PDB file of C-alpha atoms in Angstrom:
ATOM      1  CA  MET A 147       0.000   0.000   0.000  1.00  0.00           C
ATOM      2  CA  SER A 148       1.343   3.436  -0.899  1.00  0.00           C
ATOM      3  CA  ALA A 149       1.874   6.340   1.499  1.00  0.00           C
ATOM      4  CA  ASN A 150      -0.981   8.161  -0.256  1.00  0.00           C
ATOM      5  CA  ASP A 151      -3.296   5.177   0.322  1.00  0.00           C
ATOM      6  CA  ASN A 152      -2.362   5.115   4.016  1.00  0.00           C
ATOM      7  CA  ARG A 153      -2.992   8.858   4.300  1.00  0.00           C
ATOM      8  CA  LYS A 154      -6.466   8.479   2.768  1.00  0.00           C
ATOM      9  CA  ILE A 155      -7.261   5.623   5.175  1.00  0.00           C
ATOM     10  CA  ASP A 156      -6.089   7.730   8.125  1.00  0.00           C
ATOM     11  CA  GLU A 157      -8.069  10.759   6.972  1.00  0.00           C
ATOM     12  CA  GLY A 158     -11.189   8.579   6.667  1.00  0.00           C
ATOM     13  CA  ALA A 159     -10.691   7.158  10.165  1.00  0.00           C
ATOM     14  CA  ILE A 160     -10.227  10.661  11.581  1.00  0.00           C
ATOM     15  CA  ARG A 161     -13.316  11.965   9.746  1.00  0.00           C
ATOM     16  CA  ASP A 162     -15.351   9.076  11.206  1.00  0.00           C
ATOM     17  CA  LEU A 163     -13.967   9.798  14.691  1.00  0.00           C
ATOM     18  CA  VAL A 164     -14.993  13.483  14.519  1.00  0.00           C
ATOM     19  CA  GLU A 165     -18.413  12.743  13.006  1.00  0.00           C
ATOM     20  CA  ASN A 166     -19.085  10.103  15.684  1.00  0.00           C
ATOM     21  CA  TRP A 167     -18.036  12.612  18.370  1.00  0.00           C
ATOM     22  CA  ALA A 168     -20.500  15.218  17.000  1.00  0.00           C
ATOM     23  CA  ARG A 169     -23.254  12.577  16.836  1.00  0.00           C
ATOM     24  CA  ALA A 170     -22.537  11.644  20.467  1.00  0.00           C
ATOM     25  CA  VAL A 171     -22.888  15.321  21.470  1.00  0.00           C
ATOM     26  CA  ARG A 172     -26.243  15.582  19.665  1.00  0.00           C
ATOM     27  CA  THR A 173     -27.552  12.489  21.470  1.00  0.00           C
ATOM     28  CA  LYS A 174     -25.949  13.388  24.828  1.00  0.00           C
ATOM     29  CA  ASN A 175     -23.943  10.153  24.794  1.00  0.00           C
ATOM     30  CA  LEU A 176     -21.163  11.000  27.235  1.00  0.00           C
ATOM     31  CA  ASP A 177     -19.302   7.715  26.689  1.00  0.00           C
ATOM     32  CA  GLY A 178     -19.301   8.395  22.952  1.00  0.00           C
ATOM     33  CA  ILE A 179     -18.032  11.941  23.500  1.00  0.00           C
ATOM     34  CA  LEU A 180     -15.159  10.747  25.695  1.00  0.00           C
ATOM     35  CA  SER A 181     -14.153   7.796  23.542  1.00  0.00           C
ATOM     36  CA  ASN A 182     -10.986   8.305  21.530  1.00  0.00           C
ATOM     37  CA  HIS A 183      -9.757  11.037  23.895  1.00  0.00           C
ATOM     38  CA  SER A 184      -6.471  10.704  25.767  1.00  0.00           C
ATOM     39  CA  PRO A 185      -6.634  10.536  29.578  1.00  0.00           C
ATOM     40  CA  ASP A 186      -4.250  13.524  29.663  1.00  0.00           C
ATOM     41  CA  MET A 187      -5.909  15.550  26.900  1.00  0.00           C
ATOM     42  CA  LEU A 188      -6.097  19.345  26.957  1.00  0.00           C
ATOM     43  CA  MET A 189      -9.085  21.423  25.844  1.00  0.00           C
ATOM     44  CA  PHE A 190      -9.439  25.175  25.341  1.00  0.00           C
ATOM     45  CA  ASP A 191     -13.103  26.184  25.398  1.00  0.00           C
ATOM     46  CA  VAL A 192     -15.242  29.292  24.932  1.00  0.00           C
ATOM     47  CA  PRO A 193     -17.118  29.353  28.261  1.00  0.00           C
ATOM     48  CA  PRO A 194     -15.335  28.903  31.571  1.00  0.00           C
ATOM     49  CA  PRO A 195     -13.361  26.989  32.404  1.00  0.00           C
ATOM     50  CA  ILE A 196     -11.426  28.093  29.335  1.00  0.00           C
ATOM     51  CA  GLN A 197      -8.829  25.367  29.888  1.00  0.00           C
ATOM     52  CA  SER A 198      -9.517  21.774  30.931  1.00  0.00           C
ATOM     53  CA  LYS A 199      -6.654  19.374  31.601  1.00  0.00           C
ATOM     54  CA  GLY A 200      -7.372  15.657  31.631  1.00  0.00           C
ATOM     55  CA  ILE A 201     -10.345  13.523  30.675  1.00  0.00           C
ATOM     56  CA  GLU A 202     -12.185  14.068  33.982  1.00  0.00           C
ATOM     57  CA  ALA A 203     -12.065  17.865  33.606  1.00  0.00           C
ATOM     58  CA  TYR A 204     -13.174  17.457  29.966  1.00  0.00           C
ATOM     59  CA  ARG A 205     -16.104  15.279  31.071  1.00  0.00           C
ATOM     60  CA  LYS A 206     -17.244  17.952  33.525  1.00  0.00           C
ATOM     61  CA  THR A 207     -17.453  20.531  30.720  1.00  0.00           C
ATOM     62  CA  TRP A 208     -20.039  18.330  29.015  1.00  0.00           C
ATOM     63  CA  ASP A 209     -22.053  18.075  32.239  1.00  0.00           C
ATOM     64  CA  LEU A 210     -22.154  21.890  32.193  1.00  0.00           C
ATOM     65  CA  PHE A 211     -23.040  21.982  28.479  1.00  0.00           C
ATOM     66  CA  PHE A 212     -25.905  19.513  28.899  1.00  0.00           C
ATOM     67  CA  SER A 213     -27.297  21.379  31.928  1.00  0.00           C
ATOM     68  CA  TRP A 214     -27.201  24.596  29.849  1.00  0.00           C
ATOM     69  CA  SER A 215     -28.819  23.014  26.781  1.00  0.00           C
ATOM     70  CA  LYS A 216     -32.237  21.615  27.704  1.00  0.00           C
ATOM     71  CA  ALA A 217     -32.828  19.411  24.673  1.00  0.00           C
ATOM     72  CA  SER A 218     -30.702  17.663  22.120  1.00  0.00           C
ATOM     73  CA  GLY A 219     -30.311  20.118  19.348  1.00  0.00           C
ATOM     74  CA  VAL A 220     -28.103  20.946  16.451  1.00  0.00           C
ATOM     75  CA  PHE A 221     -24.387  20.223  16.737  1.00  0.00           C
ATOM     76  CA  ASP A 222     -23.298  20.051  13.126  1.00  0.00           C
ATOM     77  CA  ILE A 223     -20.058  20.182  11.203  1.00  0.00           C
ATOM     78  CA  SER A 224     -20.416  22.574   8.280  1.00  0.00           C
ATOM     79  CA  GLU A 225     -16.850  22.285   6.999  1.00  0.00           C
ATOM     80  CA  MET A 226     -14.029  19.924   7.985  1.00  0.00           C
ATOM     81  CA  ASN A 227     -10.404  19.757   6.854  1.00  0.00           C
ATOM     82  CA  ILE A 228      -7.979  17.030   7.913  1.00  0.00           C
ATOM     83  CA  THR A 229      -4.197  16.961   7.709  1.00  0.00           C
ATOM     84  CA  ALA A 230      -2.711  13.608   8.688  1.00  0.00           C
ATOM     85  CA  GLY A 231       0.906  12.554   9.007  1.00  0.00           C
ATOM     86  CA  ASN A 232       2.232   9.173  10.068  1.00  0.00           C
ATOM     87  CA  ASP A 233       1.448   9.617  13.760  1.00  0.00           C
ATOM     88  CA  VAL A 234       0.177  13.192  14.209  1.00  0.00           C
ATOM     89  CA  ALA A 235      -2.874  14.858  12.663  1.00  0.00           C
ATOM     90  CA  PHE A 236      -5.038  17.904  13.062  1.00  0.00           C
ATOM     91  CA  VAL A 237      -8.592  18.753  12.125  1.00  0.00           C
ATOM     92  CA  THR A 238     -10.107  22.168  11.557  1.00  0.00           C
ATOM     93  CA  ALA A 239     -13.855  22.578  11.299  1.00  0.00           C
ATOM     94  CA  LEU A 240     -16.633  25.099  11.350  1.00  0.00           C
ATOM     95  CA  MET A 241     -19.456  24.051  13.629  1.00  0.00           C
ATOM     96  CA  ARG A 242     -23.023  25.125  14.311  1.00  0.00           C
ATOM     97  CA  CYS A 243     -24.712  24.605  17.656  1.00  0.00           C
ATOM     98  CA  ALA A 244     -28.397  25.389  18.188  1.00  0.00           C
ATOM     99  CA  GLY A 245     -30.989  24.375  20.718  1.00  0.00           C
ATOM    100  CA  THR A 246     -32.964  25.520  23.708  1.00  0.00           C
ATOM    101  CA  GLU A 247     -31.411  26.770  26.928  1.00  0.00           C
ATOM    102  CA  ALA A 248     -32.691  25.441  30.248  1.00  0.00           C
ATOM    103  CA  ASN A 249     -34.660  28.710  30.666  1.00  0.00           C
ATOM    104  CA  GLY A 250     -36.460  28.151  27.329  1.00  0.00           C
ATOM    105  CA  ASP A 251     -34.511  30.686  25.255  1.00  0.00           C
ATOM    106  CA  LYS A 252     -33.513  29.570  21.764  1.00  0.00           C
ATOM    107  CA  ILE A 253     -29.801  29.724  21.031  1.00  0.00           C
ATOM    108  CA  GLU A 254     -27.649  29.459  17.948  1.00  0.00           C
ATOM    109  CA  LEU A 255     -23.873  29.651  17.866  1.00  0.00           C
ATOM    110  CA  GLU A 256     -21.309  29.189  15.146  1.00  0.00           C
ATOM    111  CA  PHE A 257     -17.834  28.287  16.327  1.00  0.00           C
ATOM    112  CA  ARG A 258     -14.487  26.980  15.170  1.00  0.00           C
ATOM    113  CA  LEU A 259     -13.066  23.630  16.186  1.00  0.00           C
ATOM    114  CA  THR A 260      -9.456  22.490  16.063  1.00  0.00           C
ATOM    115  CA  ILE A 261      -8.483  18.984  17.142  1.00  0.00           C
ATOM    116  CA  GLY A 262      -4.959  17.616  17.533  1.00  0.00           C
ATOM    117  CA  LEU A 263      -4.526  13.843  17.390  1.00  0.00           C
ATOM    118  CA  ARG A 264      -1.778  11.264  17.818  1.00  0.00           C
ATOM    119  CA  LYS A 265      -1.769   7.779  16.376  1.00  0.00           C
ATOM    120  CA  ILE A 266      -1.020   5.373  19.229  1.00  0.00           C
ATOM    121  CA  ASP A 267      -0.898   1.618  18.615  1.00  0.00           C
ATOM    122  CA  GLY A 268      -2.687   2.136  15.300  1.00  0.00           C
ATOM    123  CA  GLN A 269      -5.558   4.202  16.740  1.00  0.00           C
ATOM    124  CA  TRP A 270      -6.107   7.942  16.431  1.00  0.00           C
ATOM    125  CA  ILE A 271      -6.475   9.583  19.863  1.00  0.00           C
ATOM    126  CA  VAL A 272      -7.584  13.161  20.570  1.00  0.00           C
ATOM    127  CA  MET A 273      -4.847  14.932  22.525  1.00  0.00           C
ATOM    128  CA  HIS A 274      -6.094  18.511  22.162  1.00  0.00           C
ATOM    129  CA  GLU A 275      -9.458  20.100  21.402  1.00  0.00           C
ATOM    130  CA  HIS A 276      -9.950  23.840  20.908  1.00  0.00           C
ATOM    131  CA  HIS A 277     -13.284  25.644  20.493  1.00  0.00           C
ATOM    132  CA  SER A 278     -13.364  29.330  19.587  1.00  0.00           C
ATOM    133  CA  ILE A 279     -15.791  31.983  18.410  1.00  0.00           C
ATOM    134  CA  PRO A 280     -15.149  35.164  16.435  1.00  0.00           C
ATOM    135  CA  ALA A 281     -14.363  38.162  18.635  1.00  0.00           C
ATOM    136  CA  SER A 282     -16.893  40.474  16.978  1.00  0.00           C
TER     137      SER A 282
END
């Protein structure tokens, strides 16, 4: 198999990983959200805490997100780009989040997502996740 073939296989596996993660968020499947994340991952987020170190801190951010968002809503990838090397990759994506807050208000937010991954024992693992919104 050529290096180009391997790259395409890796990019497909990474795309599936990110799409499955987004699906898990939409369905509030915490195990699915956490799967494929390193125990010592690092996340930069928009709402506080703006930095979460480790899988347990990452999990707690989703508890906060789900308490803020009353119902499963929109959590969609509108554009995704993947760059994969032999054992390191990154993903950039534009995302759209919409739903209903716990107080009944409708919300819609577009944000940027960057994910850094390492290939460990043949499996892609999320090491870093970064969410951001435009400053304007």
